[in-house]
Amino acid sequence: MAQILFPPKVVPLAPIVGSDLLFPIRRIFCVGRNYKAHAAEMGISVDKTQESPMYFMKDASAYVPSGSRIPYPPMTRNLHHEIELVLAIGKAGFELREQDAWESLYGYAVGLDMTRRDLQQYARRNGQPWDTGKNYEQSAVLSSILPQAQCGRIEAARIALSVNGTLRQSANTRDFIWSIPEILADLSRYYHLEPGDLVYTGTPEGVGPVAAGDTLEGSIEGIGTIRLEVTSSP
Ligand code: MN
């Protein structure tokens, strides 16, 4: 009988609020620009009547639990924070109708889409993929997942991030360009969503650099908090 060459890595498991169960992470989808003011600070204007959401992905192995200390990542001089509402998919869905999208949601979490901005901007300028800027080790920070069964639908919530106690990002998820049902309906035209998939829904304005020694603390009203310490490179 064929044997496995080396032990395969177990998928990352995220804690669930109020439960001993763990949420196995399958894929990590990210929405690229979902707040007008953040798109503007990136030098982009978004016309919803002409455009669809844009997506990129991170490997599930990029997962880092809230409360972690991570080293400043390699090959960047401009690491940025992006606080985001994260959707945790609990039910398979393909070509979802907006009115059915909520049912595919298991719950919500607070996320940080850590970004090597210099690499992302180089890629953008040169028509290259965003992977080195976005999809690298320890770049997908995540809080515990709050089941929708506990908190209900989240359609408007204050979202905020502080660095070393100074408020850097402060907005409300009601200012999404594409709402949660619109994102899930659109994304599920391209992919068969499955339990374990995560969707980072985009960051509001106020993104900025993070230095070694910084402590990041974020929150989303009604969902939870997130914390990350960035240390000197090893
Ligand atoms: Mn982002």
JSON list of C-alpha atoms and ligand atoms in Angstrom, two decimals:
[
{"chain": "A", "resi": 1, "resn": "MET", "atom": "CA", "xyz": [0.00, 0.00, 0.00]},
{"chain": "A", "resi": 2, "resn": "ALA", "atom": "CA", "xyz": [1.25, 3.47, -0.81]},
{"chain": "A", "resi": 3, "resn": "GLN", "atom": "CA", "xyz": [2.50, 5.44, 2.16]},
{"chain": "A", "resi": 4, "resn": "ILE", "atom": "CA", "xyz": [2.72, 9.17, 2.65]},
{"chain": "A", "resi": 5, "resn": "LEU", "atom": "CA", "xyz": [6.27, 10.51, 2.24]},
{"chain": "A", "resi": 6, "resn": "PHE", "atom": "CA", "xyz": [6.07, 12.85, 5.23]},
{"chain": "A", "resi": 7, "resn": "PRO", "atom": "CA", "xyz": [3.23, 13.76, 7.58]},
{"chain": "A", "resi": 8, "resn": "PRO", "atom": "CA", "xyz": [0.86, 16.17, 5.80]},
{"chain": "A", "resi": 9, "resn": "LYS", "atom": "CA", "xyz": [0.27, 19.39, 7.66]},
{"chain": "A", "resi": 10, "resn": "VAL", "atom": "CA", "xyz": [-3.08, 19.56, 9.45]},
{"chain": "A", "resi": 11, "resn": "VAL", "atom": "CA", "xyz": [-5.21, 22.49, 8.29]},
{"chain": "A", "resi": 12, "resn": "PRO", "atom": "CA", "xyz": [-5.19, 25.49, 10.65]},
{"chain": "A", "resi": 13, "resn": "LEU", "atom": "CA", "xyz": [-7.93, 25.44, 13.28]},
{"chain": "A", "resi": 14, "resn": "ALA", "atom": "CA", "xyz": [-9.54, 28.64, 14.57]},
{"chain": "A", "resi": 15, "resn": "PRO", "atom": "CA", "xyz": [-11.22, 28.84, 17.98]},
{"chain": "A", "resi": 16, "resn": "ILE", "atom": "CA", "xyz": [-14.97, 29.47, 18.17]},
{"chain": "A", "resi": 17, "resn": "VAL", "atom": "CA", "xyz": [-16.40, 31.81, 20.82]},
{"chain": "A", "resi": 18, "resn": "GLY", "atom": "CA", "xyz": [-18.24, 29.93, 23.56]},
{"chain": "A", "resi": 19, "resn": "SER", "atom": "CA", "xyz": [-17.38, 26.49, 22.24]},
{"chain": "A", "resi": 20, "resn": "ASP", "atom": "CA", "xyz": [-14.74, 23.76, 22.44]},
{"chain": "A", "resi": 21, "resn": "LEU", "atom": "CA", "xyz": [-15.21, 23.16, 18.70]},
{"chain": "A", "resi": 22, "resn": "LEU", "atom": "CA", "xyz": [-12.53, 24.37, 16.32]},
{"chain": "A", "resi": 23, "resn": "PHE", "atom": "CA", "xyz": [-13.17, 25.81, 12.85]},
{"chain": "A", "resi": 24, "resn": "PRO", "atom": "CA", "xyz": [-10.97, 24.13, 10.18]},
{"chain": "A", "resi": 25, "resn": "ILE", "atom": "CA", "xyz": [-9.77, 26.74, 7.70]},
{"chain": "A", "resi": 26, "resn": "ARG", "atom": "CA", "xyz": [-10.00, 25.72, 4.06]},
{"chain": "A", "resi": 27, "resn": "ARG", "atom": "CA", "xyz": [-9.34, 28.73, 1.83]},
{"chain": "A", "resi": 28, "resn": "ILE", "atom": "CA", "xyz": [-8.87, 32.43, 2.52]},
{"chain": "A", "resi": 29, "resn": "PHE", "atom": "CA", "xyz": [-10.51, 34.81, 0.05]},
{"chain": "A", "resi": 30, "resn": "CYS", "atom": "CA", "xyz": [-9.95, 38.56, 0.36]},
{"chain": "A", "resi": 31, "resn": "VAL", "atom": "CA", "xyz": [-11.92, 41.43, -1.18]},
{"chain": "A", "resi": 32, "resn": "GLY", "atom": "CA", "xyz": [-9.49, 43.98, -2.58]},
{"chain": "A", "resi": 33, "resn": "ARG", "atom": "CA", "xyz": [-11.32, 47.28, -2.11]},
{"chain": "A", "resi": 34, "resn": "ASN", "atom": "CA", "xyz": [-14.62, 47.59, -0.35]},
{"chain": "A", "resi": 35, "resn": "TYR", "atom": "CA", "xyz": [-14.65, 51.05, 1.24]},
{"chain": "A", "resi": 36, "resn": "LYS", "atom": "CA", "xyz": [-14.62, 54.16, -0.95]},
{"chain": "A", "resi": 37, "resn": "ALA", "atom": "CA", "xyz": [-12.31, 56.10, 1.35]},
{"chain": "A", "resi": 38, "resn": "HIS", "atom": "CA", "xyz": [-9.71, 53.30, 1.39]},
{"chain": "A", "resi": 39, "resn": "ALA", "atom": "CA", "xyz": [-9.87, 52.90, -2.39]},
{"chain": "A", "resi": 40, "resn": "ALA", "atom": "CA", "xyz": [-9.29, 56.66, -2.64]},
{"chain": "A", "resi": 41, "resn": "GLU", "atom": "CA", "xyz": [-6.23, 56.55, -0.37]},
{"chain": "A", "resi": 42, "resn": "MET", "atom": "CA", "xyz": [-4.86, 53.80, -2.66]},
{"chain": "A", "resi": 43, "resn": "GLY", "atom": "CA", "xyz": [-5.42, 56.15, -5.62]},
{"chain": "A", "resi": 44, "resn": "ILE", "atom": "CA", "xyz": [-8.39, 54.26, -7.04]},
{"chain": "A", "resi": 45, "resn": "SER", "atom": "CA", "xyz": [-12.01, 55.23, -7.57]},
{"chain": "A", "resi": 46, "resn": "VAL", "atom": "CA", "xyz": [-14.58, 52.45, -7.60]},
{"chain": "A", "resi": 47, "resn": "ASP", "atom": "CA", "xyz": [-17.75, 52.69, -9.69]},
{"chain": "A", "resi": 48, "resn": "LYS", "atom": "CA", "xyz": [-20.07, 49.96, -8.47]},
{"chain": "A", "resi": 49, "resn": "THR", "atom": "CA", "xyz": [-22.30, 50.27, -11.53]},
{"chain": "A", "resi": 50, "resn": "GLN", "atom": "CA", "xyz": [-19.36, 49.42, -13.81]},
{"chain": "A", "resi": 51, "resn": "GLU", "atom": "CA", "xyz": [-17.24, 47.12, -11.65]},
{"chain": "A", "resi": 52, "resn": "SER", "atom": "CA", "xyz": [-17.42, 43.87, -9.72]},
{"chain": "A", "resi": 53, "resn": "PRO", "atom": "CA", "xyz": [-15.56, 43.21, -6.48]},
{"chain": "A", "resi": 54, "resn": "MET", "atom": "CA", "xyz": [-11.94, 42.18, -6.96]},
{"chain": "A", "resi": 55, "resn": "TYR", "atom": "CA", "xyz": [-10.46, 39.26, -5.06]},
{"chain": "A", "resi": 56, "resn": "PHE", "atom": "CA", "xyz": [-7.14, 37.80, -4.10]},
{"chain": "A", "resi": 57, "resn": "MET", "atom": "CA", "xyz": [-6.33, 34.83, -1.92]},
{"chain": "A", "resi": 58, "resn": "LYS", "atom": "CA", "xyz": [-4.07, 33.83, 0.91]},
{"chain": "A", "resi": 59, "resn": "ASP", "atom": "CA", "xyz": [-3.00, 30.30, 1.75]},
{"chain": "A", "resi": 60, "resn": "ALA", "atom": "CA", "xyz": [-4.76, 28.84, 4.78]},
{"chain": "A", "resi": 61, "resn": "SER", "atom": "CA", "xyz": [-1.23, 28.33, 6.16]},
{"chain": "A", "resi": 62, "resn": "ALA", "atom": "CA", "xyz": [-0.90, 32.15, 6.42]},
{"chain": "A", "resi": 63, "resn": "TYR", "atom": "CA", "xyz": [-3.31, 31.97, 9.40]},
{"chain": "A", "resi": 64, "resn": "VAL", "atom": "CA", "xyz": [-2.11, 33.47, 12.68]},
{"chain": "A", "resi": 65, "resn": "PRO", "atom": "CA", "xyz": [-4.32, 33.50, 15.77]},
{"chain": "A", "resi": 66, "resn": "SER", "atom": "CA", "xyz": [-5.03, 36.77, 17.54]},
{"chain": "A", "resi": 67, "resn": "GLY", "atom": "CA", "xyz": [-2.69, 37.28, 20.48]},
{"chain": "A", "resi": 68, "resn": "SER", "atom": "CA", "xyz": [0.36, 36.15, 18.54]},
{"chain": "A", "resi": 69, "resn": "ARG", "atom": "CA", "xyz": [3.78, 37.75, 18.36]},
{"chain": "A", "resi": 70, "resn": "ILE", "atom": "CA", "xyz": [5.16, 37.66, 14.84]},
{"chain": "A", "resi": 71, "resn": "PRO", "atom": "CA", "xyz": [8.52, 38.79, 13.48]},
{"chain": "A", "resi": 72, "resn": "TYR", "atom": "CA", "xyz": [8.61, 41.71, 11.03]},
{"chain": "A", "resi": 73, "resn": "PRO", "atom": "CA", "xyz": [8.37, 39.86, 7.69]},
{"chain": "A", "resi": 74, "resn": "PRO", "atom": "CA", "xyz": [11.23, 39.63, 5.19]},
{"chain": "A", "resi": 75, "resn": "MET", "atom": "CA", "xyz": [11.67, 41.55, 1.91]},
{"chain": "A", "resi": 76, "resn": "THR", "atom": "CA", "xyz": [9.62, 44.60, 2.88]},
{"chain": "A", "resi": 77, "resn": "ARG", "atom": "CA", "xyz": [10.24, 48.08, 4.25]},
{"chain": "A", "resi": 78, "resn": "ASN", "atom": "CA", "xyz": [6.58, 48.97, 4.37]},
{"chain": "A", "resi": 79, "resn": "LEU", "atom": "CA", "xyz": [4.48, 46.46, 6.32]},
{"chain": "A", "resi": 80, "resn": "HIS", "atom": "CA", "xyz": [0.88, 47.74, 6.60]},
{"chain": "A", "resi": 81, "resn": "HIS", "atom": "CA", "xyz": [-2.08, 46.90, 8.83]},
{"chain": "A", "resi": 82, "resn": "GLU", "atom": "CA", "xyz": [-5.56, 46.35, 7.36]},
{"chain": "A", "resi": 83, "resn": "ILE", "atom": "CA", "xyz": [-8.34, 45.61, 9.85]},
{"chain": "A", "resi": 84, "resn": "GLU", "atom": "CA", "xyz": [-11.23, 43.69, 8.31]},
{"chain": "A", "resi": 85, "resn": "LEU", "atom": "CA", "xyz": [-14.51, 41.97, 9.08]},
{"chain": "A", "resi": 86, "resn": "VAL", "atom": "CA", "xyz": [-14.08, 38.28, 8.24]},
{"chain": "A", "resi": 87, "resn": "LEU", "atom": "CA", "xyz": [-16.86, 35.92, 7.16]},
{"chain": "A", "resi": 88, "resn": "ALA", "atom": "CA", "xyz": [-16.61, 32.23, 8.07]},
{"chain": "A", "resi": 89, "resn": "ILE", "atom": "CA", "xyz": [-18.48, 29.99, 5.64]},
{"chain": "A", "resi": 90, "resn": "GLY", "atom": "CA", "xyz": [-20.34, 27.07, 7.20]},
{"chain": "A", "resi": 91, "resn": "LYS", "atom": "CA", "xyz": [-22.34, 25.70, 4.30]},
{"chain": "A", "resi": 92, "resn": "ALA", "atom": "CA", "xyz": [-21.52, 24.93, 0.68]},
{"chain": "A", "resi": 93, "resn": "GLY", "atom": "CA", "xyz": [-22.83, 27.43, -1.83]},
{"chain": "A", "resi": 94, "resn": "PHE", "atom": "CA", "xyz": [-22.52, 28.03, -5.57]},
{"chain": "A", "resi": 95, "resn": "GLU", "atom": "CA", "xyz": [-24.20, 30.85, -7.50]},
{"chain": "A", "resi": 96, "resn": "LEU", "atom": "CA", "xyz": [-25.87, 31.97, -4.27]},
{"chain": "A", "resi": 97, "resn": "ARG", "atom": "CA", "xyz": [-28.76, 34.39, -4.51]},
{"chain": "A", "resi": 98, "resn": "GLU", "atom": "CA", "xyz": [-28.27, 37.43, -2.29]},
{"chain": "A", "resi": 99, "resn": "GLN", "atom": "CA", "xyz": [-31.29, 36.52, -0.18]},
{"chain": "A", "resi": 100, "resn": "ASP", "atom": "CA", "xyz": [-29.83, 33.06, 0.48]},
{"chain": "A", "resi": 101, "resn": "ALA", "atom": "CA", "xyz": [-26.27, 34.20, 1.16]},
{"chain": "A", "resi": 102, "resn": "TRP", "atom": "CA", "xyz": [-26.73, 34.75, 4.89]},
{"chain": "A", "resi": 103, "resn": "GLU", "atom": "CA", "xyz": [-27.52, 31.06, 5.37]},
{"chain": "A", "resi": 104, "resn": "SER", "atom": "CA", "xyz": [-24.09, 30.04, 4.11]},
{"chain": "A", "resi": 105, "resn": "LEU", "atom": "CA", "xyz": [-22.48, 32.06, 6.90]},
{"chain": "A", "resi": 106, "resn": "TYR", "atom": "CA", "xyz": [-21.39, 30.20, 10.02]},
{"chain": "A", "resi": 107, "resn": "GLY", "atom": "CA", "xyz": [-20.07, 33.28, 11.73]},
{"chain": "A", "resi": 108, "resn": "TYR", "atom": "CA", "xyz": [-17.88, 36.36, 11.88]},
{"chain": "A", "resi": 109, "resn": "ALA", "atom": "CA", "xyz": [-14.41, 37.26, 13.06]},
{"chain": "A", "resi": 110, "resn": "VAL", "atom": "CA", "xyz": [-12.02, 40.18, 13.26]},
{"chain": "A", "resi": 111, "resn": "GLY", "atom": "CA", "xyz": [-9.08, 39.92, 10.87]},
{"chain": "A", "resi": 112, "resn": "LEU", "atom": "CA", "xyz": [-5.86, 41.67, 9.96]},
{"chain": "A", "resi": 113, "resn": "ASP", "atom": "CA", "xyz": [-4.85, 41.44, 6.30]},
{"chain": "A", "resi": 114, "resn": "MET", "atom": "CA", "xyz": [-1.17, 42.20, 6.89]},
{"chain": "A", "resi": 115, "resn": "THR", "atom": "CA", "xyz": [0.31, 43.58, 3.70]},
{"chain": "A", "resi": 116, "resn": "ARG", "atom": "CA", "xyz": [3.83, 44.13, 2.36]},
{"chain": "A", "resi": 117, "resn": "ARG", "atom": "CA", "xyz": [2.65, 47.37, 0.72]},
{"chain": "A", "resi": 118, "resn": "ASP", "atom": "CA", "xyz": [5.85, 48.07, -1.19]},
{"chain": "A", "resi": 119, "resn": "LEU", "atom": "CA", "xyz": [5.70, 44.65, -2.86]},
{"chain": "A", "resi": 120, "resn": "GLN", "atom": "CA", "xyz": [1.98, 44.97, -3.57]},
{"chain": "A", "resi": 121, "resn": "GLN", "atom": "CA", "xyz": [2.44, 48.41, -5.15]},
{"chain": "A", "resi": 122, "resn": "TYR", "atom": "CA", "xyz": [5.40, 47.22, -7.22]},
{"chain": "A", "resi": 123, "resn": "ALA", "atom": "CA", "xyz": [3.22, 44.35, -8.49]},
{"chain": "A", "resi": 124, "resn": "ARG", "atom": "CA", "xyz": [0.34, 46.71, -9.26]},
{"chain": "A", "resi": 125, "resn": "ARG", "atom": "CA", "xyz": [2.56, 49.09, -11.22]},
{"chain": "A", "resi": 126, "resn": "ASN", "atom": "CA", "xyz": [4.05, 46.24, -13.21]},
{"chain": "A", "resi": 127, "resn": "GLY", "atom": "CA", "xyz": [0.91, 44.23, -13.87]},
{"chain": "A", "resi": 128, "resn": "GLN", "atom": "CA", "xyz": [2.14, 41.35, -11.72]},
{"chain": "A", "resi": 129, "resn": "PRO", "atom": "CA", "xyz": [0.17, 39.20, -9.27]},
{"chain": "A", "resi": 130, "resn": "TRP", "atom": "CA", "xyz": [-0.13, 40.41, -5.67]},
{"chain": "A", "resi": 131, "resn": "ASP", "atom": "CA", "xyz": [1.09, 37.21, -4.01]},
{"chain": "A", "resi": 132, "resn": "THR", "atom": "CA", "xyz": [4.37, 38.40, -2.56]},
{"chain": "A", "resi": 133, "resn": "GLY", "atom": "CA", "xyz": [2.67, 41.51, -1.16]},
{"chain": "A", "resi": 134, "resn": "LYS", "atom": "CA", "xyz": [-0.38, 39.78, 0.24]},
{"chain": "A", "resi": 135, "resn": "ASN", "atom": "CA", "xyz": [0.04, 36.02, 0.47]},
{"chain": "A", "resi": 136, "resn": "TYR", "atom": "CA", "xyz": [3.01, 35.35, 2.69]},
{"chain": "A", "resi": 137, "resn": "GLU", "atom": "CA", "xyz": [3.62, 33.56, 5.96]},
{"chain": "A", "resi": 138, "resn": "GLN", "atom": "CA", "xyz": [1.73, 34.86, 9.00]},
{"chain": "A", "resi": 139, "resn": "SER", "atom": "CA", "xyz": [-0.15, 37.47, 6.96]},
{"chain": "A", "resi": 140, "resn": "ALA", "atom": "CA", "xyz": [-3.72, 36.43, 7.85]},
{"chain": "A", "resi": 141, "resn": "VAL", "atom": "CA", "xyz": [-4.38, 37.26, 11.49]},
{"chain": "A", "resi": 142, "resn": "LEU", "atom": "CA", "xyz": [-7.73, 36.13, 12.89]},
{"chain": "A", "resi": 143, "resn": "SER", "atom": "CA", "xyz": [-9.72, 36.43, 16.11]},
{"chain": "A", "resi": 144, "resn": "SER", "atom": "CA", "xyz": [-11.98, 33.70, 17.46]},
{"chain": "A", "resi": 145, "resn": "ILE", "atom": "CA", "xyz": [-15.03, 33.11, 15.29]},
{"chain": "A", "resi": 146, "resn": "LEU", "atom": "CA", "xyz": [-18.39, 34.28, 16.66]},
{"chain": "A", "resi": 147, "resn": "PRO", "atom": "CA", "xyz": [-21.28, 32.11, 15.41]},
{"chain": "A", "resi": 148, "resn": "GLN", "atom": "CA", "xyz": [-24.01, 34.02, 13.59]},
{"chain": "A", "resi": 149, "resn": "ALA", "atom": "CA", "xyz": [-26.42, 31.97, 15.71]},
{"chain": "A", "resi": 150, "resn": "GLN", "atom": "CA", "xyz": [-25.18, 34.05, 18.67]},
{"chain": "A", "resi": 151, "resn": "CYS", "atom": "CA", "xyz": [-24.93, 37.53, 17.17]},
{"chain": "A", "resi": 152, "resn": "GLY", "atom": "CA", "xyz": [-27.41, 37.56, 14.27]},
{"chain": "A", "resi": 153, "resn": "ARG", "atom": "CA", "xyz": [-26.72, 39.27, 10.94]},
{"chain": "A", "resi": 154, "resn": "ILE", "atom": "CA", "xyz": [-24.07, 41.96, 11.09]},
{"chain": "A", "resi": 155, "resn": "GLU", "atom": "CA", "xyz": [-24.97, 44.72, 8.65]},
{"chain": "A", "resi": 156, "resn": "ALA", "atom": "CA", "xyz": [-23.49, 47.72, 10.44]},
{"chain": "A", "resi": 157, "resn": "ALA", "atom": "CA", "xyz": [-20.72, 47.63, 13.03]},
{"chain": "A", "resi": 158, "resn": "ARG", "atom": "CA", "xyz": [-18.00, 50.00, 14.14]},
{"chain": "A", "resi": 159, "resn": "ILE", "atom": "CA", "xyz": [-14.57, 48.73, 13.09]},
{"chain": "A", "resi": 160, "resn": "ALA", "atom": "CA", "xyz": [-11.39, 50.19, 14.56]},
{"chain": "A", "resi": 161, "resn": "LEU", "atom": "CA", "xyz": [-7.66, 49.59, 14.86]},
{"chain": "A", "resi": 162, "resn": "SER", "atom": "CA", "xyz": [-5.09, 51.18, 17.14]},
{"chain": "A", "resi": 163, "resn": "VAL", "atom": "CA", "xyz": [-1.31, 50.91, 16.98]},
{"chain": "A", "resi": 164, "resn": "ASN", "atom": "CA", "xyz": [0.45, 51.39, 20.33]},
{"chain": "A", "resi": 165, "resn": "GLY", "atom": "CA", "xyz": [-2.77, 52.90, 21.67]},
{"chain": "A", "resi": 166, "resn": "THR", "atom": "CA", "xyz": [-3.17, 55.46, 18.86]},
{"chain": "A", "resi": 167, "resn": "LEU", "atom": "CA", "xyz": [-6.32, 55.11, 16.75]},
{"chain": "A", "resi": 168, "resn": "ARG", "atom": "CA", "xyz": [-5.38, 54.56, 13.09]},
{"chain": "A", "resi": 169, "resn": "GLN", "atom": "CA", "xyz": [-8.49, 53.11, 11.46]},
{"chain": "A", "resi": 170, "resn": "SER", "atom": "CA", "xyz": [-12.07, 53.87, 12.45]},
{"chain": "A", "resi": 171, "resn": "ALA", "atom": "CA", "xyz": [-15.11, 53.25, 10.24]},
{"chain": "A", "resi": 172, "resn": "ASN", "atom": "CA", "xyz": [-18.36, 51.34, 10.01]},
{"chain": "A", "resi": 173, "resn": "THR", "atom": "CA", "xyz": [-19.08, 48.23, 7.98]},
{"chain": "A", "resi": 174, "resn": "ARG", "atom": "CA", "xyz": [-22.28, 49.90, 6.75]},
{"chain": "A", "resi": 175, "resn": "ASP", "atom": "CA", "xyz": [-19.94, 51.84, 4.44]},
{"chain": "A", "resi": 176, "resn": "PHE", "atom": "CA", "xyz": [-19.03, 48.71, 2.46]},
{"chain": "A", "resi": 177, "resn": "ILE", "atom": "CA", "xyz": [-19.19, 49.27, -1.30]},
{"chain": "A", "resi": 178, "resn": "TRP", "atom": "CA", "xyz": [-20.40, 45.67, -1.65]},
{"chain": "A", "resi": 179, "resn": "SER", "atom": "CA", "xyz": [-22.56, 44.30, 1.17]},
{"chain": "A", "resi": 180, "resn": "ILE", "atom": "CA", "xyz": [-22.09, 40.83, 2.66]},
{"chain": "A", "resi": 181, "resn": "PRO", "atom": "CA", "xyz": [-24.84, 39.24, 0.50]},
{"chain": "A", "resi": 182, "resn": "GLU", "atom": "CA", "xyz": [-23.50, 40.99, -2.60]},
{"chain": "A", "resi": 183, "resn": "ILE", "atom": "CA", "xyz": [-19.96, 39.70, -1.91]},
{"chain": "A", "resi": 184, "resn": "LEU", "atom": "CA", "xyz": [-21.07, 36.11, -1.28]},
{"chain": "A", "resi": 185, "resn": "ALA", "atom": "CA", "xyz": [-23.38, 36.08, -4.32]},
{"chain": "A", "resi": 186, "resn": "ASP", "atom": "CA", "xyz": [-20.60, 37.41, -6.55]},
{"chain": "A", "resi": 187, "resn": "LEU", "atom": "CA", "xyz": [-17.75, 35.30, -5.13]},
{"chain": "A", "resi": 188, "resn": "SER", "atom": "CA", "xyz": [-19.85, 32.14, -5.43]},
{"chain": "A", "resi": 189, "resn": "ARG", "atom": "CA", "xyz": [-20.18, 32.70, -9.18]},
{"chain": "A", "resi": 190, "resn": "TYR", "atom": "CA", "xyz": [-16.43, 32.10, -9.45]},
{"chain": "A", "resi": 191, "resn": "TYR", "atom": "CA", "xyz": [-15.92, 29.48, -6.74]},
{"chain": "A", "resi": 192, "resn": "HIS", "atom": "CA", "xyz": [-17.91, 26.73, -5.09]},
{"chain": "A", "resi": 193, "resn": "LEU", "atom": "CA", "xyz": [-17.84, 28.04, -1.53]},
{"chain": "A", "resi": 194, "resn": "GLU", "atom": "CA", "xyz": [-17.35, 25.35, 1.07]},
{"chain": "A", "resi": 195, "resn": "PRO", "atom": "CA", "xyz": [-17.42, 25.07, 4.85]},
{"chain": "A", "resi": 196, "resn": "GLY", "atom": "CA", "xyz": [-14.11, 26.30, 6.21]},
{"chain": "A", "resi": 197, "resn": "ASP", "atom": "CA", "xyz": [-13.67, 29.07, 3.65]},
{"chain": "A", "resi": 198, "resn": "LEU", "atom": "CA", "xyz": [-12.97, 32.54, 5.05]},
{"chain": "A", "resi": 199, "resn": "VAL", "atom": "CA", "xyz": [-13.70, 35.84, 3.33]},
{"chain": "A", "resi": 200, "resn": "TYR", "atom": "CA", "xyz": [-11.79, 38.96, 4.43]},
{"chain": "A", "resi": 201, "resn": "THR", "atom": "CA", "xyz": [-14.19, 41.72, 3.37]},
{"chain": "A", "resi": 202, "resn": "GLY", "atom": "CA", "xyz": [-11.79, 44.63, 2.81]},
{"chain": "A", "resi": 203, "resn": "THR", "atom": "CA", "xyz": [-10.30, 47.34, 4.99]},
{"chain": "A", "resi": 204, "resn": "PRO", "atom": "CA", "xyz": [-11.47, 50.88, 5.64]},
{"chain": "A", "resi": 205, "resn": "GLU", "atom": "CA", "xyz": [-9.32, 53.98, 5.29]},
{"chain": "A", "resi": 206, "resn": "GLY", "atom": "CA", "xyz": [-6.37, 54.71, 7.55]},
{"chain": "A", "resi": 207, "resn": "VAL", "atom": "CA", "xyz": [-4.03, 51.88, 6.60]},
{"chain": "A", "resi": 208, "resn": "GLY", "atom": "CA", "xyz": [-0.44, 52.59, 7.47]},
{"chain": "A", "resi": 209, "resn": "PRO", "atom": "CA", "xyz": [2.98, 51.27, 8.39]},
{"chain": "A", "resi": 210, "resn": "VAL", "atom": "CA", "xyz": [3.79, 48.96, 11.27]},
{"chain": "A", "resi": 211, "resn": "ALA", "atom": "CA", "xyz": [7.25, 48.79, 12.86]},
{"chain": "A", "resi": 212, "resn": "ALA", "atom": "CA", "xyz": [9.02, 46.14, 14.89]},
{"chain": "A", "resi": 213, "resn": "GLY", "atom": "CA", "xyz": [7.95, 46.60, 18.52]},
{"chain": "A", "resi": 214, "resn": "ASP", "atom": "CA", "xyz": [4.44, 47.76, 17.63]},
{"chain": "A", "resi": 215, "resn": "THR", "atom": "CA", "xyz": [1.30, 46.36, 19.24]},
{"chain": "A", "resi": 216, "resn": "LEU", "atom": "CA", "xyz": [-1.87, 46.32, 17.14]},
{"chain": "A", "resi": 217, "resn": "GLU", "atom": "CA", "xyz": [-5.29, 46.18, 18.81]},
{"chain": "A", "resi": 218, "resn": "GLY", "atom": "CA", "xyz": [-8.48, 46.09, 16.82]},
{"chain": "A", "resi": 219, "resn": "SER", "atom": "CA", "xyz": [-12.17, 45.57, 17.37]},
{"chain": "A", "resi": 220, "resn": "ILE", "atom": "CA", "xyz": [-15.45, 45.16, 15.58]},
{"chain": "A", "resi": 221, "resn": "GLU", "atom": "CA", "xyz": [-18.56, 46.11, 17.52]},
{"chain": "A", "resi": 222, "resn": "GLY", "atom": "CA", "xyz": [-20.58, 43.05, 18.48]},
{"chain": "A", "resi": 223, "resn": "ILE", "atom": "CA", "xyz": [-17.99, 40.60, 17.15]},
{"chain": "A", "resi": 224, "resn": "GLY", "atom": "CA", "xyz": [-14.79, 40.80, 19.11]},
{"chain": "A", "resi": 225, "resn": "THR", "atom": "CA", "xyz": [-11.24, 42.03, 19.34]},
{"chain": "A", "resi": 226, "resn": "ILE", "atom": "CA", "xyz": [-7.87, 41.20, 17.82]},
{"chain": "A", "resi": 227, "resn": "ARG", "atom": "CA", "xyz": [-4.32, 41.74, 18.99]},
{"chain": "A", "resi": 228, "resn": "LEU", "atom": "CA", "xyz": [-0.93, 41.34, 17.32]},
{"chain": "A", "resi": 229, "resn": "GLU", "atom": "CA", "xyz": [2.62, 42.15, 18.40]},
{"chain": "A", "resi": 230, "resn": "VAL", "atom": "CA", "xyz": [5.28, 42.64, 15.75]},
{"chain": "A", "resi": 231, "resn": "THR", "atom": "CA", "xyz": [8.83, 41.89, 16.90]},
{"chain": "A", "resi": 232, "resn": "SER", "atom": "CA", "xyz": [12.24, 42.45, 15.33]},
{"chain": "A", "resi": 233, "resn": "SER", "atom": "CA", "xyz": [13.16, 40.09, 12.52]},
{"chain": "A", "resi": 234, "resn": "PRO", "atom": "CA", "xyz": [14.70, 36.90, 13.93]},
{"chain": "B", "resi": 1, "resn": "MN", "atom": "MN", "xyz": [-7.32, 43.89, 2.68]}
]
